[in-house]
Amino acid sequence: MKLIAVTDDQQSVKALAEKIIAINDVMDYVQIREKSKSVLEIVTLIEYLQNKGVKKEKIIMNDRLDVALCMDIPTVHLPENGLPVKMVKKRYPHIRVGCSVHSFEKAKQVEANGADYVLYGHCFETNSKQGLPPNGVEPILQIKKELSIPVYAIGGITLVKLPSIQAIGPDGVAIMSSIFAADEPYSITKKFSEAIHNEK
């Protein structure tokens, strides 16, 4: 399994950069999901990360295809209601495109449209989706069975809940609050990484 750290749009550029750099060696990818920041702030963040040794291959740019293209970021992640996967893949076939999905039907559709992976959620109750009931983890079984592209799980995943996700068998997990709201992001990310990569 792979570990994606998803930024929480709650930190300054400097504070966020420091956290990402701190966990660089114990995460597989970081998804830059900063909806409230300006394009200039996001560009500044990515430039700083790259100057500090975070490889562009580890960076996933959420929604902002323009930033991904200008910064030579190889992976862009599209929200379910974002740019159509088919359009992006047709115009920019070299870009790796992921897409958020909340059902098996949507997962099947975006795979047919050329998505390289799907991010399914939200699995458990989470502060970032307050008031919305979770979709559970069981649909991942059907998605994994029917799709040939990687399937990642997101939403309320904690160290305690991680084993129930691992039992379902996604290709990886995406973690937001547990990492970026933590007092010691490196420590918690390392625990997630060890639990994921040491599973038998």
mmCIF file of C-alpha atoms in Angstrom, residues 3 19 23 25 37 44 48 69 85 92 104 116 122 128 136 139 144 149 164 180 182 186 190:
data_model
loop_
_atom_site.group_PDB
_atom_site.id
_atom_site.type_symbol
_atom_site.label_atom_id
_atom_site.label_comp_id
_atom_site.label_asym_id
_atom_site.label_seq_id
_atom_site.Cartn_x
_atom_site.Cartn_y
_atom_site.Cartn_z
ATOM 1 C CA LEU A 3 0.553 6.555 1.782
ATOM 2 C CA LYS A 19 5.388 19.983 7.740
ATOM 3 C CA ILE A 23 7.415 13.996 6.513
ATOM 4 C CA ASP A 25 10.957 10.572 3.864
ATOM 5 C CA LYS A 37 -4.759 29.835 -1.358
ATOM 6 C CA THR A 44 5.585 29.515 -3.965
ATOM 7 C CA TYR A 48 10.032 25.859 -1.821
ATOM 8 C CA LEU A 69 1.473 22.029 -16.215
ATOM 9 C CA VAL A 85 -11.021 13.247 -16.878
ATOM 10 C CA TYR A 92 -2.416 16.145 -21.874
ATOM 11 C CA PHE A 104 -18.697 2.191 -7.656
ATOM 12 C CA ASP A 116 -5.026 6.524 -13.805
ATOM 13 C CA HIS A 122 -15.226 9.218 2.560
ATOM 14 C CA SER A 128 -13.726 17.802 6.617
ATOM 15 C CA GLY A 136 -18.178 2.992 4.406
ATOM 16 C CA PRO A 139 -17.694 -0.514 -1.832
ATOM 17 C CA LYS A 144 -11.097 -3.326 -6.564
ATOM 18 C CA ILE A 149 -6.469 0.967 -11.924
ATOM 19 C CA SER A 164 -10.160 -2.338 8.879
ATOM 20 C CA PHE A 180 -1.598 17.853 9.237
ATOM 21 C CA ALA A 182 -1.078 16.593 14.520
ATOM 22 C CA TYR A 186 6.522 13.246 11.397
ATOM 23 C CA LYS A 190 6.010 7.402 10.375
#
